[in-house]
Amino acid sequence: MLPSSRDRTACVPATEQGSAVVEFIFLSLLLMVPLVYFIITVGQIQGGSFAVVGAADQAAKVYVAQPDAASGRAAAEQAVLLALADYGQPTENASIDTRCEPADCLAPGSAVTVTVHLTVPLPFVPFSDALHLNASQLSASATQLVGRFR
């Protein structure tokens, strides 16, 4: 003969009733908070990688379209700042390097390489600037040839 539901609940001590819900909530919070933080951090790094690739590509294209090297550097910096802002990345964490082969950057046939470096901070960390806590350091470079006919 099977025991009725009333008999089965009588076997459980009164102190154990309802603790499974509390344990489930506690363990799910304990596991889900780090998982959600990890997903947000990976998303920030992925967004930063898209930002540096796009910024380097646009900066190199803008650089070779300018009439002189000084305006080329200024236009490339503006392109990097605009591209990083489009991706929601902090512009103060970025730096730009330009390199020309041969030394005359805007001579026909020369190659202009622009490298963008970006430091991605950890999300939701207060005082991350003072503590130097970063999720990643990313860089990307792009090369454009100066056209023969401009």
N, CA, C and O of each residue as an XYZ file, in Angstrom:
600
protein
N       0.838     -1.161      0.000
C       0.000      0.000      0.000
C       0.895      1.241      0.000
O       1.856      1.314      0.766
N       0.583      2.209     -0.852
C       1.370      3.414     -0.972
C       0.957      4.413      0.100
O      -0.227      4.547      0.412
N       1.948      5.118      0.668
C       1.595      6.127      1.673
C       0.958      7.331      0.998
O       1.303      7.681     -0.130
N       0.053      7.941      1.681
C      -0.608      9.128      1.138
C       0.344     10.323      1.246
O       1.373     10.249      1.918
N      -0.012     11.426      0.574
C       0.846     12.610      0.586
C       0.969     13.182      1.985
O       1.985     13.793      2.316
N      -0.052     12.993      2.810
C      -0.003     13.488      4.174
C       1.029     12.705      4.978
O       1.699     13.267      5.844
N       1.159     11.415      4.697
C       2.135     10.600      5.415
C       3.565     10.953      4.989
O       4.477     10.917      5.815
N       3.775     11.295      3.703
C       5.120     11.626      3.244
C       5.607     12.931      3.857
O       6.786     13.027      4.201
N       4.766     13.926      4.008
C       5.187     15.191      4.615
C       5.412     15.034      6.101
O       6.133     15.828      6.705
N       4.817     14.042      6.689
C       5.025     13.819      8.113
C       6.419     13.276      8.375
O       6.932     13.418      9.485
N       7.055     12.648      7.364
C       8.395     12.084      7.527
C       9.475     13.161      7.506
O      10.565     12.934      8.030
N       9.207     14.331      6.914
C      10.195     15.394      6.804
C      10.140     16.236      8.072
O       9.067     16.671      8.490
N      11.315     16.466      8.689
C      11.306     17.301      9.894
C      10.860     18.722      9.568
O      11.025     19.174      8.435
N      10.314     19.412     10.514
C       9.773     20.756     10.310
C      10.876     21.756      9.961
O      10.613     22.751      9.286
N      12.099     21.506     10.411
C      13.183     22.446     10.126
C      13.656     22.348      8.674
O      14.289     23.283      8.184
N      13.370     21.252      7.972
C      13.823     21.055      6.597
C      12.801     21.529      5.569
O      13.140     21.594      4.388
N      11.617     21.850      5.936
C      10.597     22.240      4.978
C      10.881     23.642      4.443
O      11.132     24.571      5.210
N      10.837     23.784      3.104
C      11.019     25.077      2.461
C      12.467     25.495      2.282
O      12.705     26.576      1.742
N      13.436     24.720      2.693
C      14.829     25.134      2.561
C      15.360     24.905      1.144
O      16.371     25.504      0.777
N      14.720     24.069      0.345
C      15.181     23.832     -1.029
C      15.047     25.100     -1.873
O      15.898     25.365     -2.722
N      14.008     25.871     -1.654
C      13.823     27.110     -2.403
C      14.920     28.106     -2.042
O      15.468     28.766     -2.925
N      15.238     28.220     -0.784
C      16.275     29.140     -0.333
C      17.637     28.707     -0.881
O      18.416     29.542     -1.341
N      17.921     27.412     -0.830
C      19.183     26.901     -1.356
C      19.280     27.118     -2.863
O      20.351     27.456     -3.367
N      18.200     26.932     -3.576
C      18.200     27.133     -5.025
C      18.474     28.594     -5.368
O      19.279     28.885     -6.252
N      17.812     29.505     -4.678
C      18.014     30.936     -4.942
C      19.439     31.340     -4.602
O      20.070     32.071     -5.366
N      19.954     30.882     -3.479
C      21.321     31.230     -3.077
C      22.345     30.694     -4.078
O      23.239     31.430     -4.496
N      22.229     29.440     -4.462
C      23.187     28.859     -5.397
C      23.064     29.454     -6.802
O      24.070     29.629     -7.490
N      21.850     29.761     -7.224
C      21.703     30.352     -8.555
C      22.300     31.757     -8.589
O      22.922     32.131     -9.583
N      22.126     32.539     -7.529
C      22.768     33.853     -7.471
C      24.283     33.732     -7.407
O      25.002     34.515     -8.028
N      24.759     32.761     -6.662
C      26.191     32.552     -6.523
C      26.834     32.176     -7.849
O      27.984     32.533     -8.104
N      26.111     31.465     -8.688
C      26.650     31.061     -9.987
C      26.335     32.042    -11.103
O      27.132     32.190    -12.029
N      25.202     32.711    -11.039
C      24.774     33.566    -12.143
C      25.466     34.933    -12.151
O      25.732     35.465    -13.229
N      25.760     35.506    -11.013
C      26.392     36.826    -10.978
C      27.767     36.802    -11.652
O      28.028     37.666    -12.489
N      28.657     35.860    -11.335
C      29.934     35.827    -12.061
C      29.768     35.511    -13.546
O      30.529     36.021    -14.369
N      28.806     34.694    -13.896
C      28.577     34.369    -15.298
C      28.120     35.597    -16.082
O      28.596     35.832    -17.192
N      27.214     36.371    -15.525
C      26.740     37.584    -16.189
C      27.872     38.599    -16.291
O      28.000     39.264    -17.319
N      28.692     38.736    -15.257
C      29.832     39.654    -15.300
C      30.832     39.230    -16.375
O      31.379     40.076    -17.083
N      31.069     37.939    -16.499
C      31.967     37.417    -17.530
C      31.435     37.730    -18.923
O      32.199     38.129    -19.801
N      30.143     37.556    -19.132
C      29.540     37.835    -20.437
C      29.640     39.320    -20.767
O      29.919     39.673    -21.913
N      29.419     40.193    -19.793
C      29.537     41.635    -20.022
C      30.982     42.006    -20.353
O      31.219     42.816    -21.249
N      31.940     41.428    -19.647
C      33.350     41.712    -19.899
C      33.775     41.259    -21.288
O      34.476     41.988    -21.990
N      33.362     40.072    -21.687
C      33.691     39.577    -23.025
C      33.048     40.461    -24.091
O      33.648     40.702    -25.138
N      31.843     40.942    -23.835
C      31.191     41.861    -24.762
C      31.947     43.173    -24.900
O      32.051     43.715    -26.000
N      32.479     43.688    -23.792
C      33.273     44.914    -23.844
C      34.559     44.700    -24.650
O      34.960     45.567    -25.426
N      35.192     43.564    -24.465
C      36.417     43.267    -25.209
C      36.111     43.107    -26.692
O      36.861     43.596    -27.536
N      35.021     42.428    -27.013
C      34.638     42.254    -28.422
C      34.315     43.596    -29.070
O      34.723     43.856    -30.202
N      33.585     44.446    -28.356
C      33.290     45.773    -28.875
C      34.554     46.603    -29.070
O      34.664     47.357    -30.037
N      35.496     46.465    -28.161
C      36.770     47.166    -28.299
C      37.576     46.676    -29.487
O      38.238     47.464    -30.161
N      37.523     45.379    -29.743
C      38.264     44.856    -30.896
C      37.653     45.338    -32.203
O      38.382     45.654    -33.143
N      36.332     45.399    -32.277
C      35.698     45.974    -33.464
C      36.068     47.441    -33.622
O      36.294     47.916    -34.735
N      36.131     48.159    -32.501
C      36.426     49.590    -32.539
C      37.837     49.860    -33.048
O      38.023     50.752    -33.876
N      38.837     49.115    -32.576
C      40.207     49.397    -33.008
C      40.425     49.022    -34.469
O      41.180     49.694    -35.172
N      39.778     47.966    -34.931
C      39.919     47.589    -36.344
C      39.298     48.663    -37.234
O      39.909     49.090    -38.214
N      38.095     49.097    -36.897
C      37.442     50.133    -37.684
C      38.168     51.460    -37.621
O      38.265     52.166    -38.625
N      38.680     51.804    -36.448
C      39.387     53.066    -36.283
C      40.688     53.077    -37.074
O      41.011     54.074    -37.719
N      41.433     51.986    -37.034
C      42.691     51.928    -37.776
C      42.442     52.000    -39.280
O      43.169     52.687    -39.999
N      41.430     51.301    -39.752
C      41.117     51.308    -41.177
C      40.710     52.702    -41.655
O      41.199     53.179    -42.679
N      39.826     53.346    -40.920
C      39.369     54.669    -41.314
C      40.485     55.716    -41.204
O      40.582     56.613    -42.041
N      41.315     55.598    -40.183
C      42.403     56.562    -40.006
C      43.408     56.467    -41.151
O      43.891     57.489    -41.639
N      43.721     55.259    -41.576
C      44.668     55.105    -42.691
C      44.075     55.661    -43.987
O      44.785     56.292    -44.770
N      42.791     55.433    -44.214
C      42.149     55.953    -45.429
C      42.096     57.474    -45.428
O      42.308     58.110    -46.461
N      41.816     58.051    -44.273
C      41.730     59.504    -44.174
C      43.114     60.139    -44.305
O      43.257     61.208    -44.900
N      44.120     59.485    -43.755
C      45.477     60.031    -43.773
C      45.975     60.229    -45.200
O      46.509     61.287    -45.531
N      45.801     59.210    -46.048
C      46.344     59.299    -47.408
C      45.550     60.261    -48.288
O      46.021     60.628    -49.364
N      44.373     60.672    -47.865
C      43.559     61.589    -48.656
C      43.879     63.055    -48.379
O      43.351     63.935    -49.059
N      44.732     63.335    -47.397
C      45.037     64.716    -47.015
C      46.184     65.275    -47.863
O      46.992     64.513    -48.394
N      46.255     66.621    -47.992
C      47.295     67.216    -48.842
C      48.695     67.219    -48.234
O      49.677     67.199    -48.976
N      48.817     67.245    -46.884
C      50.136     67.226    -46.263
C      50.112     66.335    -45.022
O      49.047     65.923    -44.562
N      51.308     66.043    -44.482
C      51.434     65.087    -43.375
C      50.803     65.610    -42.090
O      50.210     64.836    -41.338
N      50.920     66.916    -41.824
C      50.357     67.466    -40.580
C      48.834     67.356    -40.571
O      48.248     66.946    -39.569
N      48.203     67.714    -41.663
C      46.741     67.578    -41.704
C      46.339     66.113    -41.776
O      45.245     65.751    -41.341
N      47.207     65.263    -42.321
C      46.931     63.827    -42.333
C      46.891     63.244    -40.936
O      46.011     62.443    -40.618
N      47.848     63.645    -40.092
C      47.865     63.163    -38.698
C      46.643     63.669    -37.935
O      46.019     62.922    -37.182
N      46.310     64.932    -38.135
C      45.147     65.506    -37.444
C      43.853     64.823    -37.889
O      42.993     64.522    -37.061
N      43.715     64.581    -39.178
C      42.511     63.913    -39.682
C      42.442     62.467    -39.212
O      41.359     61.957    -38.924
N      43.599     61.801    -39.133
C      43.618     60.410    -38.654
C      43.221     60.340    -37.182
O      42.483     59.439    -36.785
N      43.701     61.276    -36.373
C      43.317     61.300    -34.954
C      41.819     61.550    -34.796
O      41.170     60.927    -33.956
N      41.277     62.451    -35.592
C      39.837     62.709    -35.528
C      39.041     61.482    -35.956
O      38.000     61.185    -35.371
N      39.517     60.776    -36.958
C      38.825     59.566    -37.412
C      38.842     58.493    -36.335
O      37.853     57.785    -36.146
N      39.968     58.367    -35.624
C      40.064     57.379    -34.536
C      39.105     57.748    -33.410
O      38.391     56.888    -32.894
N      39.085     59.010    -33.031
C      38.184     59.439    -31.951
C      36.724     59.215    -32.323
O      35.925     58.787    -31.489
N      36.382     59.499    -33.553
C      35.003     59.311    -34.006
C      34.624     57.832    -34.045
O      33.527     57.460    -33.629
N      35.520     56.997    -34.537
C      35.229     55.556    -34.609
C      35.101     54.943    -33.216
O      34.222     54.114    -32.982
N      35.961     55.341    -32.302
C      35.864     54.809    -30.935
C      34.589     55.282    -30.252
O      33.960     54.521    -29.516
N      34.204     56.527    -30.488
C      32.956     57.035    -29.905
C      31.751     56.306    -30.480
O      30.777     56.062    -29.767
N      31.807     55.955    -31.761
C      30.703     55.201    -32.362
C      30.507     53.843    -31.699
O      29.379     53.360    -31.595
N      31.587     53.230    -31.254
C      31.503     51.926    -30.595
C      31.355     52.032    -29.088
O      31.306     51.014    -28.398
N      31.284     53.252    -28.567
C      31.079     53.437    -27.133
C      32.318     53.181    -26.296
O      32.210     52.879    -25.108
N      33.476     53.295    -26.890
C      34.716     53.074    -26.149
C      35.266     54.414    -25.670
O      35.141     55.415    -26.375
N      35.871     54.453    -24.487
C      36.432     55.717    -23.989
C      37.644     56.132    -24.815
O      38.581     55.354    -24.994
N      37.616     57.356    -25.313
C      38.681     57.815    -26.198
C      39.976     58.128    -25.453
O      41.046     58.152    -26.061
N      39.891     58.366    -24.148
C      41.109     58.661    -23.398
C      41.979     57.423    -23.197
O      43.138     57.541    -22.797
N      41.435     56.239    -23.469
C      42.207     55.005    -23.337
C      42.864     54.583    -24.641
O      43.399     53.478    -24.729
N      42.834     55.434    -25.649
C      43.354     55.061    -26.966
C      44.591     55.875    -27.308
O      44.773     56.996    -26.833
N      45.431     55.286    -28.139
C      46.581     55.994    -28.696
C      46.751     55.571    -30.145
O      46.297     54.499    -30.545
N      47.409     56.419    -30.929
C      47.563     56.184    -32.356
C      49.034     56.348    -32.733
O      49.707     57.266    -32.267
N      49.519     55.446    -33.581
C      50.880     55.514    -34.119
C      50.796     55.454    -35.636
O      50.012     54.683    -36.190
N      51.595     56.257    -36.298
C      51.660     56.213    -37.762
C      53.093     55.922    -38.188
O      54.054     56.368    -37.562
N      53.204     55.163    -39.269
C      54.515     54.808    -39.804
C      54.429     54.869    -41.322
O      53.438     54.433    -41.907
N      55.446     55.400    -41.952
C      55.441     55.546    -43.407
C      56.647     54.830    -44.011
O      57.745     54.880    -43.457
N      56.447     54.180    -45.119
C      57.517     53.531    -45.877
C      57.485     54.069    -47.282
O      56.495     53.773    -47.951
N      58.353     54.765    -47.792
C      59.523     55.457    -47.248
C      59.113     56.608    -46.343
O      57.932     56.804    -46.055
N      60.101     57.357    -45.907
C      59.861     58.374    -44.873
C      58.891     59.466    -45.301
O      58.185     60.013    -44.453
N      58.831     59.802    -46.582
C      57.894     60.816    -47.048
C      56.504     60.177    -47.116
O      56.232     59.359    -47.995
N      55.637     60.555    -46.190
C      54.348     59.872    -46.027
C      53.406     60.025    -47.213
O      52.665     59.095    -47.530
N      53.418     61.147    -47.856
C      52.427     61.370    -48.900
C      53.011     61.372    -50.308
O      52.396     61.893    -51.238
N      54.211     60.783    -50.464
C      54.785     60.625    -51.801
C      54.027     59.496    -52.511
O      53.649     58.511    -51.877
N      53.806     59.636    -53.814
C      53.084     58.583    -54.542
C      53.773     57.226    -54.406
O      54.983     57.102    -54.597
N      52.972     56.215    -54.070
C      53.482     54.855    -53.908
C      53.921     54.498    -52.506
O      54.206     53.330    -52.244
N      53.990     55.451    -51.594
C      54.409     55.123    -50.232
C      53.247     54.501    -49.456
O      52.076     54.745    -49.748
N      53.606     53.698    -48.467
C      52.618     52.998    -47.646
C      52.524     53.668    -46.281
O      53.535     53.880    -45.611
N      51.318     53.994    -45.882
C      51.062     54.604    -44.580
C      50.382     53.552    -43.707
O      49.325     53.030    -44.059
N      50.999     53.247    -42.566
C      50.440     52.277    -41.626
C      50.019     53.006    -40.360
O      50.818     53.706    -39.740
N      48.772     52.838    -39.988
C      48.236     53.450    -38.770
C      47.910     52.323    -37.792
O      47.203     51.375    -38.134
N      48.434     52.437    -36.578
C      48.177     51.458    -35.526
C      47.427     52.144    -34.392
O      47.841     53.198    -33.908
N      46.326     51.540    -33.976
C      45.511     52.068    -32.883
C      45.610     51.111    -31.704
O      45.388     49.910    -31.856
N      45.942     51.637    -30.536
C      46.018     50.869    -29.293
C      44.874     51.314    -28.390
O      44.603     52.508    -28.267
N      44.206     50.352    -27.760
C      43.084     50.663    -26.874
C      43.158     49.793    -25.630
O      43.357     48.581    -25.716
N      42.998     50.416    -24.484
C      42.907     49.700    -23.218
C      41.445     49.625    -22.821
O      40.786     50.653    -22.663
N      40.931     48.398    -22.658
C      39.531     48.190    -22.292
C      39.455     47.994    -20.776
O      40.004     47.021    -20.260
N      38.789     48.893    -20.055
C      38.701     48.751    -18.600
C      37.694     47.669    -18.207
O      36.810     47.312    -18.984
N      37.846     47.164    -17.001
C      36.863     46.225    -16.473
C      35.554     46.972    -16.217
O      35.574     48.082    -15.686
N      34.426     46.381    -16.584
C      33.158     47.078    -16.358
C      32.765     47.082    -14.878
O      33.040     46.137    -14.139
N      32.122     48.159    -14.479
C      31.548     48.326    -13.136
C      32.583     48.306    -12.012
O      32.248     47.976    -10.874
N      33.830     48.653    -12.314
C      34.853     48.687    -11.272
C      35.144     50.147    -10.951
O      35.654     50.882    -11.797
N      34.820     50.571     -9.725
C      35.139     51.962     -9.367
C      36.644     52.105     -9.167
O      37.316     51.156     -8.765
N      37.157     53.271     -9.444
C      38.575     53.584     -9.281
C      39.473     52.710    -10.150
O      40.611     52.427     -9.776
N      38.966     52.278    -11.314
C      39.790     51.419    -12.163
C      40.981     52.181    -12.737
O      41.995     51.571    -13.076
N      40.874     53.509    -12.852
C      42.011     54.292    -13.334
C      43.149     54.283    -12.325
O      44.315     54.149    -12.695
N      42.811     54.426    -11.063
C      43.837     54.462    -10.017
C      44.430     53.078     -9.773
O      45.614     52.955     -9.460
N      43.616     52.044     -9.914
C      44.081     50.685     -9.637
C      44.689     49.999    -10.856
O      45.301     48.939    -10.728
N      44.525     50.598    -12.045
C      45.034     50.036    -13.311
C      44.501     48.631    -13.560
O      45.250     47.729    -13.935
N      43.196     48.455    -13.348
C      42.544     47.179    -13.631
C      41.948     47.234    -15.031
O      41.005     47.985    -15.280
N      42.488     46.451    -15.926
C      42.036     46.451    -17.301
C      41.606     45.049    -17.711
O      42.176     44.050    -17.271
N      40.586     45.000    -18.564
C      40.143     43.716    -19.083
C      41.063     43.233    -20.187
O      41.344     42.039    -20.293
N      41.535     44.169    -21.017
C      42.377     43.775    -22.142
C      43.070     44.996    -22.725
O      42.642     46.131    -22.516
N      44.140     44.746    -23.455
C      44.813     45.773    -24.234
C      44.790     45.313    -25.681
O      45.348     44.270    -26.023
N      44.142     46.097    -26.522
C      43.935     45.709    -27.914
C      44.699     46.639    -28.836
O      44.952     47.797    -28.503
N      45.063     46.123    -29.991
C      45.668     46.968    -31.018
C      45.335     46.396    -32.384
O      45.157     45.190    -32.555
N      45.258     47.297    -33.348
C      45.011     46.906    -34.734
C      45.728     47.897    -35.626
O      45.896     49.063    -35.272
N      46.144     47.425    -36.777
C      46.815     48.318    -37.714
C      46.237     48.128    -39.105
O      45.735     47.059    -39.452
N      46.319     49.188    -39.889
C      45.842     49.169    -41.266
C      46.839     49.937    -42.124
O      47.419     50.928    -41.679
N      47.031     49.483    -43.339
C      47.968     50.096    -44.255
C      47.245     50.526    -45.523
O      46.443     49.777    -46.081
N      47.536     51.730    -45.966
C      46.990     52.263    -47.216
C      48.149     52.767    -48.066
O      49.125     53.311    -47.549
N      48.030     52.581    -49.365
C      49.030     53.093    -50.288
C      48.579     54.459    -50.798
O      47.401     54.675    -51.080
N      49.537     55.375    -50.910
C      49.251     56.687    -51.462
C      49.176     56.527    -52.987
O      50.091     55.998    -53.619
N      48.089     56.986    -53.543
C      47.882     56.819    -54.979
C      48.834     57.660    -55.818
O      49.336     58.692    -55.374
N      49.066     57.204    -57.013
C      49.946     57.921    -57.931
C      49.287     59.201    -58.446
O      49.949     60.221    -58.637
N      47.985     59.129    -58.664
C      47.246     60.270    -59.194
C      46.252     60.747    -58.144
O      45.304     60.036    -57.811
N      46.471     61.956    -57.620
C      45.554     62.450    -56.595
C      44.878     63.698    -57.029
O      44.069     64.253    -56.285
